[in-house]
């Protein structure tokens, strides 16, 4: 028996927004095996890390916003999307703590990430573009750590 007001479960990989992102906007769908090859591409890359849209509604927003950001800036040469279950496994390397995240690389080297509520109505489009532009023009550096607390005994 279905409860009134519940939404049907979203199948991310067959959803029209995901398919449009890949088929029309040229994002590569990467997993833990193909992601290292993607990072070997020269030039500026943007990777969208997304979660299960049934648990995190902002995922669907990211599927719309990321292609628009890539199209609007004109600097991004390579685009990829990493979804569940691979996104969680790969994300720990890049130290972002909030989902979804847009992570930028130049020649496979980490530049930075716009994470968290990057795609909801709380962040203005101009702020998102400005933050992404600053990252894309920055120098490569090590990703932040995941912040494991250390205690003395």
PDB file of C-alpha atoms in Angstrom:
ATOM      1  CA  UNK A   1       0.000   0.000   0.000  1.00  0.00           C
ATOM      2  CA  UNK A   2       1.440   3.355  -1.054  1.00  0.00           C
ATOM      3  CA  UNK A   3       1.151   6.188   1.408  1.00  0.00           C
ATOM      4  CA  UNK A   4      -0.482   9.350   0.208  1.00  0.00           C
ATOM      5  CA  UNK A   5       2.036  12.048  -0.618  1.00  0.00           C
ATOM      6  CA  UNK A   6       5.011   9.769  -1.200  1.00  0.00           C
ATOM      7  CA  UNK A   7       6.975  10.158  -4.397  1.00  0.00           C
ATOM      8  CA  UNK A   8       7.949   7.289  -6.651  1.00  0.00           C
ATOM      9  CA  UNK A   9      11.570   6.203  -6.338  1.00  0.00           C
ATOM     10  CA  UNK A  10      13.889   7.964  -8.789  1.00  0.00           C
ATOM     11  CA  UNK A  11      16.218   5.805 -10.886  1.00  0.00           C
ATOM     12  CA  UNK A  12      19.108   8.237 -11.350  1.00  0.00           C
ATOM     13  CA  UNK A  13      20.808   6.535 -14.275  1.00  0.00           C
ATOM     14  CA  UNK A  14      17.665   6.333 -16.407  1.00  0.00           C
ATOM     15  CA  UNK A  15      16.265   9.727 -15.428  1.00  0.00           C
ATOM     16  CA  UNK A  16      15.868  12.174 -18.364  1.00  0.00           C
ATOM     17  CA  UNK A  17      17.990  14.851 -16.631  1.00  0.00           C
ATOM     18  CA  UNK A  18      20.904  12.445 -16.136  1.00  0.00           C
ATOM     19  CA  UNK A  19      20.584  11.148 -19.708  1.00  0.00           C
ATOM     20  CA  UNK A  20      20.507  14.714 -21.069  1.00  0.00           C
ATOM     21  CA  UNK A  21      23.606  15.594 -19.047  1.00  0.00           C
ATOM     22  CA  UNK A  22      25.481  12.679 -20.591  1.00  0.00           C
ATOM     23  CA  UNK A  23      24.010  12.477 -24.086  1.00  0.00           C
ATOM     24  CA  UNK A  24      23.392  16.140 -24.912  1.00  0.00           C
ATOM     25  CA  UNK A  25      25.836  18.032 -22.724  1.00  0.00           C
ATOM     26  CA  UNK A  26      28.783  15.649 -23.104  1.00  0.00           C
ATOM     27  CA  UNK A  27      29.397  14.692 -19.487  1.00  0.00           C
ATOM     28  CA  UNK A  28      31.173  11.365 -19.128  1.00  0.00           C
ATOM     29  CA  UNK A  29      29.599   9.055 -16.582  1.00  0.00           C
ATOM     30  CA  UNK A  30      32.569   7.831 -14.551  1.00  0.00           C
ATOM     31  CA  UNK A  31      32.949   5.137 -11.943  1.00  0.00           C
ATOM     32  CA  UNK A  32      35.874   4.155  -9.731  1.00  0.00           C
ATOM     33  CA  UNK A  33      37.522   2.342 -12.661  1.00  0.00           C
ATOM     34  CA  UNK A  34      37.126   5.015 -15.369  1.00  0.00           C
ATOM     35  CA  UNK A  35      37.698   8.092 -13.195  1.00  0.00           C
ATOM     36  CA  UNK A  36      41.528   7.790 -13.146  1.00  0.00           C
ATOM     37  CA  UNK A  37      41.586   7.772 -16.979  1.00  0.00           C
ATOM     38  CA  UNK A  38      39.308  10.812 -17.055  1.00  0.00           C
ATOM     39  CA  UNK A  39      41.739  12.735 -14.837  1.00  0.00           C
ATOM     40  CA  UNK A  40      44.589  12.063 -17.274  1.00  0.00           C
ATOM     41  CA  UNK A  41      43.034  14.399 -19.848  1.00  0.00           C
ATOM     42  CA  UNK A  42      44.934  17.643 -20.388  1.00  0.00           C
ATOM     43  CA  UNK A  43      43.239  20.941 -19.704  1.00  0.00           C
ATOM     44  CA  UNK A  44      40.468  22.102 -17.417  1.00  0.00           C
ATOM     45  CA  UNK A  45      37.968  19.540 -16.152  1.00  0.00           C
ATOM     46  CA  UNK A  46      34.863  19.713 -14.006  1.00  0.00           C
ATOM     47  CA  UNK A  47      33.527  16.675 -12.188  1.00  0.00           C
ATOM     48  CA  UNK A  48      30.081  16.649 -10.628  1.00  0.00           C
ATOM     49  CA  UNK A  49      29.821  14.373  -7.593  1.00  0.00           C
ATOM     50  CA  UNK A  50      26.203  13.478  -6.895  1.00  0.00           C
ATOM     51  CA  UNK A  51      24.327  11.321  -4.428  1.00  0.00           C
ATOM     52  CA  UNK A  52      21.190   9.206  -4.593  1.00  0.00           C
ATOM     53  CA  UNK A  53      18.387  11.652  -5.466  1.00  0.00           C
ATOM     54  CA  UNK A  54      15.992   9.696  -3.254  1.00  0.00           C
ATOM     55  CA  UNK A  55      18.117  10.683  -0.254  1.00  0.00           C
ATOM     56  CA  UNK A  56      19.370  14.059  -1.449  1.00  0.00           C
ATOM     57  CA  UNK A  57      17.008  16.128  -3.546  1.00  0.00           C
ATOM     58  CA  UNK A  58      19.752  18.604  -4.522  1.00  0.00           C
ATOM     59  CA  UNK A  59      21.142  15.943  -6.853  1.00  0.00           C
ATOM     60  CA  UNK A  60      18.474  16.711  -9.414  1.00  0.00           C
ATOM     61  CA  UNK A  61      19.315  20.426  -9.254  1.00  0.00           C
ATOM     62  CA  UNK A  62      22.984  19.634  -9.921  1.00  0.00           C
ATOM     63  CA  UNK A  63      22.010  17.757 -13.090  1.00  0.00           C
ATOM     64  CA  UNK A  64      20.550  21.008 -14.432  1.00  0.00           C
ATOM     65  CA  UNK A  65      22.995  23.579 -13.020  1.00  0.00           C
ATOM     66  CA  UNK A  66      26.317  21.877 -13.894  1.00  0.00           C
ATOM     67  CA  UNK A  67      25.729  21.780 -17.683  1.00  0.00           C
ATOM     68  CA  UNK A  68      24.667  25.439 -17.623  1.00  0.00           C
ATOM     69  CA  UNK A  69      27.781  26.420 -15.689  1.00  0.00           C
ATOM     70  CA  UNK A  70      30.010  24.477 -18.094  1.00  0.00           C
ATOM     71  CA  UNK A  71      28.313  26.001 -21.131  1.00  0.00           C
ATOM     72  CA  UNK A  72      28.403  29.508 -19.703  1.00  0.00           C
ATOM     73  CA  UNK A  73      32.051  29.647 -18.726  1.00  0.00           C
ATOM     74  CA  UNK A  74      33.538  28.234 -21.937  1.00  0.00           C
ATOM     75  CA  UNK A  75      36.814  27.252 -20.239  1.00  0.00           C
ATOM     76  CA  UNK A  76      35.882  23.715 -19.234  1.00  0.00           C
ATOM     77  CA  UNK A  77      37.261  21.231 -21.744  1.00  0.00           C
ATOM     78  CA  UNK A  78      36.215  17.976 -20.054  1.00  0.00           C
ATOM     79  CA  UNK A  79      33.143  17.192 -17.980  1.00  0.00           C
ATOM     80  CA  UNK A  80      32.222  14.156 -15.938  1.00  0.00           C
ATOM     81  CA  UNK A  81      29.589  13.065 -13.478  1.00  0.00           C
ATOM     82  CA  UNK A  82      30.161  10.516 -10.725  1.00  0.00           C
ATOM     83  CA  UNK A  83      27.124   9.077  -8.996  1.00  0.00           C
ATOM     84  CA  UNK A  84      26.378   6.475  -6.373  1.00  0.00           C
ATOM     85  CA  UNK A  85      27.912   4.226  -5.215  1.00  0.00           C
ATOM     86  CA  UNK A  86      31.203   5.427  -6.710  1.00  0.00           C
ATOM     87  CA  UNK A  87      30.866   9.074  -5.718  1.00  0.00           C
ATOM     88  CA  UNK A  88      31.200   8.411  -1.976  1.00  0.00           C
ATOM     89  CA  UNK A  89      34.251   6.206  -2.526  1.00  0.00           C
ATOM     90  CA  UNK A  90      36.035   8.767  -4.698  1.00  0.00           C
ATOM     91  CA  UNK A  91      34.939  11.868  -2.803  1.00  0.00           C
ATOM     92  CA  UNK A  92      37.060  11.167   0.273  1.00  0.00           C
ATOM     93  CA  UNK A  93      40.145  11.956  -1.810  1.00  0.00           C
ATOM     94  CA  UNK A  94      38.965  15.522  -2.419  1.00  0.00           C
ATOM     95  CA  UNK A  95      37.927  16.525   1.080  1.00  0.00           C
ATOM     96  CA  UNK A  96      34.578  18.127   0.379  1.00  0.00           C
ATOM     97  CA  UNK A  97      32.031  17.591   3.088  1.00  0.00           C
ATOM     98  CA  UNK A  98      28.732  18.609   1.524  1.00  0.00           C
ATOM     99  CA  UNK A  99      26.822  17.280  -1.465  1.00  0.00           C
ATOM    100  CA  UNK A 100      26.514  17.744  -4.386  1.00  0.00           C
ATOM    101  CA  UNK A 101      29.930  19.057  -5.352  1.00  0.00           C
ATOM    102  CA  UNK A 102      31.500  20.524  -8.471  1.00  0.00           C
ATOM    103  CA  UNK A 103      35.200  19.659  -8.393  1.00  0.00           C
ATOM    104  CA  UNK A 104      37.687  21.279 -10.763  1.00  0.00           C
ATOM    105  CA  UNK A 105      40.995  19.921 -12.087  1.00  0.00           C
ATOM    106  CA  UNK A 106      43.670  21.197 -14.461  1.00  0.00           C
ATOM    107  CA  UNK A 107      45.761  18.535 -16.145  1.00  0.00           C
ATOM    108  CA  UNK A 108      44.463  16.081 -13.546  1.00  0.00           C
ATOM    109  CA  UNK A 109      45.573  18.240 -10.620  1.00  0.00           C
ATOM    110  CA  UNK A 110      43.069  19.452  -8.036  1.00  0.00           C
ATOM    111  CA  UNK A 111      42.032  23.107  -8.172  1.00  0.00           C
ATOM    112  CA  UNK A 112      39.120  23.225  -5.762  1.00  0.00           C
ATOM    113  CA  UNK A 113      35.464  22.460  -5.215  1.00  0.00           C
ATOM    114  CA  UNK A 114      32.168  24.219  -4.877  1.00  0.00           C
ATOM    115  CA  UNK A 115      30.234  21.964  -2.541  1.00  0.00           C
ATOM    116  CA  UNK A 116      27.058  21.752  -0.560  1.00  0.00           C
ATOM    117  CA  UNK A 117      24.084  23.802  -1.471  1.00  0.00           C
ATOM    118  CA  UNK A 118      25.756  24.890  -4.710  1.00  0.00           C
ATOM    119  CA  UNK A 119      22.617  24.293  -6.607  1.00  0.00           C
ATOM    120  CA  UNK A 120      19.734  25.336  -4.445  1.00  0.00           C
ATOM    121  CA  UNK A 121      17.929  28.611  -4.324  1.00  0.00           C
ATOM    122  CA  UNK A 122      20.053  29.836  -1.414  1.00  0.00           C
ATOM    123  CA  UNK A 123      23.073  30.558  -3.593  1.00  0.00           C
ATOM    124  CA  UNK A 124      22.763  33.143  -6.322  1.00  0.00           C
ATOM    125  CA  UNK A 125      23.848  32.209  -9.820  1.00  0.00           C
ATOM    126  CA  UNK A 126      26.344  35.078  -9.860  1.00  0.00           C
ATOM    127  CA  UNK A 127      27.936  33.790  -6.643  1.00  0.00           C
ATOM    128  CA  UNK A 128      28.251  30.283  -8.077  1.00  0.00           C
ATOM    129  CA  UNK A 129      29.830  31.577 -11.296  1.00  0.00           C
ATOM    130  CA  UNK A 130      32.228  33.824  -9.353  1.00  0.00           C
ATOM    131  CA  UNK A 131      33.320  31.027  -7.021  1.00  0.00           C
ATOM    132  CA  UNK A 132      33.799  28.552  -9.891  1.00  0.00           C
ATOM    133  CA  UNK A 133      35.735  31.175 -11.892  1.00  0.00           C
ATOM    134  CA  UNK A 134      38.085  31.826  -8.963  1.00  0.00           C
ATOM    135  CA  UNK A 135      38.747  28.092  -8.639  1.00  0.00           C
ATOM    136  CA  UNK A 136      39.299  27.616 -12.377  1.00  0.00           C
ATOM    137  CA  UNK A 137      41.898  30.396 -12.395  1.00  0.00           C
ATOM    138  CA  UNK A 138      43.705  29.178  -9.281  1.00  0.00           C
ATOM    139  CA  UNK A 139      46.883  27.149  -9.063  1.00  0.00           C
ATOM    140  CA  UNK A 140      46.686  23.386  -8.433  1.00  0.00           C
ATOM    141  CA  UNK A 141      47.117  22.344  -4.806  1.00  0.00           C
ATOM    142  CA  UNK A 142      46.460  19.429  -2.510  1.00  0.00           C
ATOM    143  CA  UNK A 143      42.814  18.807  -1.661  1.00  0.00           C
ATOM    144  CA  UNK A 144      41.770  19.585   1.892  1.00  0.00           C
ATOM    145  CA  UNK A 145      41.834  16.731   4.343  1.00  0.00           C
ATOM    146  CA  UNK A 146      38.617  15.131   5.475  1.00  0.00           C
ATOM    147  CA  UNK A 147      39.202  16.503   8.951  1.00  0.00           C
ATOM    148  CA  UNK A 148      39.645  13.452  11.115  1.00  0.00           C
ATOM    149  CA  UNK A 149      39.735  14.651  14.717  1.00  0.00           C
ATOM    150  CA  UNK A 150      42.885  13.814  16.690  1.00  0.00           C
ATOM    151  CA  UNK A 151      42.755  13.421  20.460  1.00  0.00           C
ATOM    152  CA  UNK A 152      45.552  13.020  22.927  1.00  0.00           C
ATOM    153  CA  UNK A 153      45.267  10.318  25.525  1.00  0.00           C
TER     154      UNK A 153
END
